[in-house]
Amino acid sequence: MSSYNAPIRDMQFVMRELADLEAVAALPGCEDASPDVVDAILEEAGKFANGVLAPLNRAGDTIGAKWDNGVVTTVPGWKDAYTQFAEAGWTALACEPEFGGQGLPKLVSTAVMEMWKSANMAFSLCPMLTTGAIEAISLCGTDAQKADYLPKMVSGEWTGTMNLTEPQAGSDLAAVRSRAVPQGDGTYKIFGQKIFITYGEHDMTDNIIHLVLARLPDAPEGVKGISLFVVPKFLLNADGTPGERNDVHCVSIEHKLGIHGSPTAVLAFGDNGGAIGTLVGEANRGLEYMFVMMNEARFAVGMEGLALSERAYQQALAYAKDRVQGTEAGVRGGPKVSILHHADVRRLLMNMKSTTEAMRSLAYVVGAATDMAHYHADEAVRARSQAFVDLMIPVVKGWCTENANLITSDGVQVHGGMGFIEETGAAQHYRDARITAIYEGTTAIQANDLIGRKIAREGGLTAKALVAEMRKVEAQLAEAAGDEFVAIRKSLSAGVTAVEEAVEYIVATYGKDIKAASVGSVPFLKLLGIVAGGWQMARAALVSARRLAEGSGDASFYKTKITTARFYADHVLSQAPGLAYTVVNGAAGALDLAEDQF
């Protein structure tokens, strides 16, 4: 089983050359993110990921979290690792300084987040949910809630959760039945059961702050009648320390395909008189507030797809270099060689490598755009950046996680029969990845959001602006020398045209035949992800060519970038026209059968 090594060189390249770290560091409030500071952060995060979190990953899978009569015990070593994590300030990295955070840009925290998730995805889920809860309370909570909870959550002393769904609800949050009964003193008693609560119970901290969706007695039906409440595991004493146990208890944890180290709890609220909570913001706006957490979580889950792909690639590459089997094709009577010499193994590895780099580039660019949307002095730039972020969040989430399922599967394939054996570790990445395309809304939910709210609602305006940016890169490719750039430009041009055709179809069809448009929603999400990834790979190739011409930096690194972009163009980006065809023409075959014909 291979170790994990944070790909810091590639992270630095993407941050500086594609996501424009210099521009981000020039934003008001982001001045601390100088290249030297960011390099130091990446180095220290890499050491922690490689040295502390990665060695626990296997035990997380084989031992897993344990439940006994309401008490959840995490994997041996987990609690100590979390204590080190909090004491090192990693939870506070991107949080507001007002509550003890370091206030670093999203771009920086994105790269660091990737390391945690590659090293130990199951562990990383705990700080991920805490970050989302911090964001929701920061933006929507009362001053008292912020003072009571944020300093301890930002420091990592307490963790946070997101309590949305229930046994009867699934993804249909309109079916939520949990009740909140006003007590007349500003508090509420919460009754109900929540399922799939990541780190809903654990032994790593002395309090857990639950954000819970529930209905008030006079609430309207449907999603418009849901409110959001803060419900701590332990009520607070007057001095802010944990006091009496609240009436929220873990009745079980799920037995899952993967991420065994992460306890997925079933929580019961109010079985012994009512769990005490306080209302976040205004009544009946809970789902709106929860989407603050959800969008943060969706981006983070997309990062899980990227991170697991990187980890699977590293392991497959190490195995391919070490495993000697067969002779090289075309070399009669030659010696036995490592399987890296076999053509299809090289194809598999290049697909894993190029797609992972495309995902990293796109995700980091979206992270930088988030910083622009929050901090830029020009309102027009903020608005344009936010529109781009809104368009790309479902793509980062959906495309990266679907890729992770394929890439971790390819990792097993590179190992051959040994990949099916648990001791190699390849299967763990495959199993861990499977949840990512379901977490925080399935790929279809992301895709429906993409074509409905992000494309049709605005007539494809932001998508067309993105196409214009891609066309600029296409024009730059026409001026670059070399067969590689001819091939990259050909595939990018066809890919951008495919996106244009699909957007036009969605805009024209969605309002009059939503089912027909929806059949193509997931293919469109994949299409936009592939082409947006190709856009970034083309940019990387152009930058690399310039650096080679200047004679600056590591020539081998830049040549590899160009070759990897060429592979992506020939093997991945080339799929775009077929996906566009499916978006435009695929409805009839999917919708024409009667129910009894299936």
PDB file of N, CA and C in Angstrom, residues 199-237:
ATOM      1  N   TYR A 199     -20.329  12.691  11.378  1.00  0.00           N
ATOM      2  CA  TYR A 199     -19.756  13.078  12.666  1.00  0.00           C
ATOM      3  C   TYR A 199     -20.814  13.665  13.597  1.00  0.00           C
ATOM      4  N   GLY A 200     -22.037  13.112  13.507  1.00  0.00           N
ATOM      5  CA  GLY A 200     -23.104  13.540  14.407  1.00  0.00           C
ATOM      6  C   GLY A 200     -22.823  13.177  15.850  1.00  0.00           C
ATOM      7  N   GLU A 201     -21.980  12.189  16.070  1.00  0.00           N
ATOM      8  CA  GLU A 201     -21.529  11.825  17.410  1.00  0.00           C
ATOM      9  C   GLU A 201     -20.107  11.297  17.281  1.00  0.00           C
ATOM     10  N   HIS A 202     -19.246  11.690  18.214  1.00  0.00           N
ATOM     11  CA  HIS A 202     -17.847  11.226  18.213  1.00  0.00           C
ATOM     12  C   HIS A 202     -17.212  11.607  19.545  1.00  0.00           C
ATOM     13  N   ASP A 203     -15.966  11.181  19.730  1.00  0.00           N
ATOM     14  CA  ASP A 203     -15.275  11.394  21.004  1.00  0.00           C
ATOM     15  C   ASP A 203     -14.078  12.341  20.887  1.00  0.00           C
ATOM     16  N   MET A 204     -14.011  13.119  19.817  1.00  0.00           N
ATOM     17  CA  MET A 204     -12.812  13.925  19.572  1.00  0.00           C
ATOM     18  C   MET A 204     -12.866  15.302  20.223  1.00  0.00           C
ATOM     19  N   THR A 205     -14.062  15.823  20.493  1.00  0.00           N
ATOM     20  CA  THR A 205     -14.202  17.131  21.123  1.00  0.00           C
ATOM     21  C   THR A 205     -15.254  17.053  22.230  1.00  0.00           C
ATOM     22  N   ASP A 206     -15.302  18.083  23.080  1.00  0.00           N
ATOM     23  CA  ASP A 206     -16.234  18.033  24.208  1.00  0.00           C
ATOM     24  C   ASP A 206     -17.576  18.688  23.913  1.00  0.00           C
ATOM     25  N   ASN A 207     -17.796  19.116  22.664  1.00  0.00           N
ATOM     26  CA  ASN A 207     -19.136  19.563  22.269  1.00  0.00           C
ATOM     27  C   ASN A 207     -19.263  19.463  20.757  1.00  0.00           C
ATOM     28  N   ILE A 208     -20.484  19.244  20.307  1.00  0.00           N
ATOM     29  CA  ILE A 208     -20.805  19.184  18.886  1.00  0.00           C
ATOM     30  C   ILE A 208     -21.985  20.128  18.665  1.00  0.00           C
ATOM     31  N   ILE A 209     -21.865  21.013  17.696  1.00  0.00           N
ATOM     32  CA  ILE A 209     -22.904  22.009  17.442  1.00  0.00           C
ATOM     33  C   ILE A 209     -23.688  21.593  16.204  1.00  0.00           C
ATOM     34  N   HIS A 210     -24.932  21.190  16.419  1.00  0.00           N
ATOM     35  CA  HIS A 210     -25.775  20.702  15.332  1.00  0.00           C
ATOM     36  C   HIS A 210     -26.603  21.851  14.747  1.00  0.00           C
ATOM     37  N   LEU A 211     -26.608  21.972  13.439  1.00  0.00           N
ATOM     38  CA  LEU A 211     -27.549  22.860  12.752  1.00  0.00           C
ATOM     39  C   LEU A 211     -28.663  21.976  12.200  1.00  0.00           C
ATOM     40  N   VAL A 212     -29.896  22.264  12.601  1.00  0.00           N
ATOM     41  CA  VAL A 212     -31.005  21.324  12.409  1.00  0.00           C
ATOM     42  C   VAL A 212     -32.171  22.013  11.700  1.00  0.00           C
ATOM     43  N   LEU A 213     -32.680  21.371  10.665  1.00  0.00           N
ATOM     44  CA  LEU A 213     -33.903  21.831  10.009  1.00  0.00           C
ATOM     45  C   LEU A 213     -35.119  21.248  10.720  1.00  0.00           C
ATOM     46  N   ALA A 214     -36.085  22.129  11.029  1.00  0.00           N
ATOM     47  CA  ALA A 214     -37.314  21.680  11.692  1.00  0.00           C
ATOM     48  C   ALA A 214     -38.434  22.666  11.378  1.00  0.00           C
ATOM     49  N   ARG A 215     -39.672  22.267  11.700  1.00  0.00           N
ATOM     50  CA  ARG A 215     -40.844  23.091  11.402  1.00  0.00           C
ATOM     51  C   ARG A 215     -41.435  23.679  12.678  1.00  0.00           C
ATOM     52  N   LEU A 216     -41.799  24.943  12.620  1.00  0.00           N
ATOM     53  CA  LEU A 216     -42.548  25.586  13.696  1.00  0.00           C
ATOM     54  C   LEU A 216     -44.020  25.168  13.604  1.00  0.00           C
ATOM     55  N   PRO A 217     -44.772  25.301  14.695  1.00  0.00           N
ATOM     56  CA  PRO A 217     -46.178  24.850  14.687  1.00  0.00           C
ATOM     57  C   PRO A 217     -47.036  25.518  13.619  1.00  0.00           C
ATOM     58  N   ASP A 218     -46.759  26.773  13.309  1.00  0.00           N
ATOM     59  CA  ASP A 218     -47.583  27.501  12.339  1.00  0.00           C
ATOM     60  C   ASP A 218     -46.924  27.589  10.969  1.00  0.00           C
ATOM     61  N   ALA A 219     -45.952  26.732  10.709  1.00  0.00           N
ATOM     62  CA  ALA A 219     -45.196  26.815   9.462  1.00  0.00           C
ATOM     63  C   ALA A 219     -46.039  26.377   8.271  1.00  0.00           C
ATOM     64  N   PRO A 220     -45.874  27.035   7.129  1.00  0.00           N
ATOM     65  CA  PRO A 220     -46.556  26.577   5.915  1.00  0.00           C
ATOM     66  C   PRO A 220     -45.980  25.238   5.452  1.00  0.00           C
ATOM     67  N   GLU A 221     -46.719  24.548   4.602  1.00  0.00           N
ATOM     68  CA  GLU A 221     -46.263  23.274   4.071  1.00  0.00           C
ATOM     69  C   GLU A 221     -45.090  23.483   3.117  1.00  0.00           C
ATOM     70  N   GLY A 222     -44.362  22.402   2.879  1.00  0.00           N
ATOM     71  CA  GLY A 222     -43.296  22.438   1.881  1.00  0.00           C
ATOM     72  C   GLY A 222     -42.026  23.093   2.381  1.00  0.00           C
ATOM     73  N   VAL A 223     -41.131  23.387   1.440  1.00  0.00           N
ATOM     74  CA  VAL A 223     -39.817  23.927   1.807  1.00  0.00           C
ATOM     75  C   VAL A 223     -39.909  25.324   2.401  1.00  0.00           C
ATOM     76  N   LYS A 224     -40.998  26.035   2.138  1.00  0.00           N
ATOM     77  CA  LYS A 224     -41.139  27.392   2.668  1.00  0.00           C
ATOM     78  C   LYS A 224     -41.466  27.403   4.162  1.00  0.00           C
ATOM     79  N   GLY A 225     -41.705  26.220   4.729  1.00  0.00           N
ATOM     80  CA  GLY A 225     -42.041  26.156   6.149  1.00  0.00           C
ATOM     81  C   GLY A 225     -40.954  25.540   6.998  1.00  0.00           C
ATOM     82  N   ILE A 226     -39.721  25.592   6.537  1.00  0.00           N
ATOM     83  CA  ILE A 226     -38.620  24.986   7.280  1.00  0.00           C
ATOM     84  C   ILE A 226     -37.759  26.073   7.912  1.00  0.00           C
ATOM     85  N   SER A 227     -37.451  25.902   9.186  1.00  0.00           N
ATOM     86  CA  SER A 227     -36.584  26.837   9.904  1.00  0.00           C
ATOM     87  C   SER A 227     -35.298  26.128  10.308  1.00  0.00           C
ATOM     88  N   LEU A 228     -34.287  26.928  10.657  1.00  0.00           N
ATOM     89  CA  LEU A 228     -32.978  26.391  11.020  1.00  0.00           C
ATOM     90  C   LEU A 228     -32.679  26.709  12.478  1.00  0.00           C
ATOM     91  N   PHE A 229     -32.162  25.727  13.202  1.00  0.00           N
ATOM     92  CA  PHE A 229     -31.907  25.884  14.631  1.00  0.00           C
ATOM     93  C   PHE A 229     -30.494  25.413  14.971  1.00  0.00           C
ATOM     94  N   VAL A 230     -29.901  26.086  15.960  1.00  0.00           N
ATOM     95  CA  VAL A 230     -28.655  25.622  16.551  1.00  0.00           C
ATOM     96  C   VAL A 230     -29.000  24.772  17.769  1.00  0.00           C
ATOM     97  N   VAL A 231     -28.527  23.524  17.768  1.00  0.00           N
ATOM     98  CA  VAL A 231     -28.823  22.600  18.857  1.00  0.00           C
ATOM     99  C   VAL A 231     -27.501  21.974  19.308  1.00  0.00           C
ATOM    100  N   PRO A 232     -26.917  22.452  20.402  1.00  0.00           N
ATOM    101  CA  PRO A 232     -25.638  21.885  20.846  1.00  0.00           C
ATOM    102  C   PRO A 232     -25.827  20.534  21.531  1.00  0.00           C
ATOM    103  N   LYS A 233     -24.823  19.694  21.435  1.00  0.00           N
ATOM    104  CA  LYS A 233     -24.851  18.417  22.147  1.00  0.00           C
ATOM    105  C   LYS A 233     -24.932  18.668  23.648  1.00  0.00           C
ATOM    106  N   PHE A 234     -24.140  19.618  24.151  1.00  0.00           N
ATOM    107  CA  PHE A 234     -24.195  20.045  25.544  1.00  0.00           C
ATOM    108  C   PHE A 234     -24.625  21.499  25.598  1.00  0.00           C
ATOM    109  N   LEU A 235     -25.625  21.799  26.422  1.00  0.00           N
ATOM    110  CA  LEU A 235     -26.022  23.188  26.648  1.00  0.00           C
ATOM    111  C   LEU A 235     -24.872  23.931  27.320  1.00  0.00           C
ATOM    112  N   LEU A 236     -24.849  25.229  27.150  1.00  0.00           N
ATOM    113  CA  LEU A 236     -23.723  26.007  27.656  1.00  0.00           C
ATOM    114  C   LEU A 236     -24.007  26.572  29.045  1.00  0.00           C
ATOM    115  N   ASN A 237     -22.998  26.521  29.891  1.00  0.00           N
ATOM    116  CA  ASN A 237     -23.064  27.206  31.174  1.00  0.00           C
ATOM    117  C   ASN A 237     -22.958  28.715  30.955  1.00  0.00           C
TER     118      ASN A 237
END
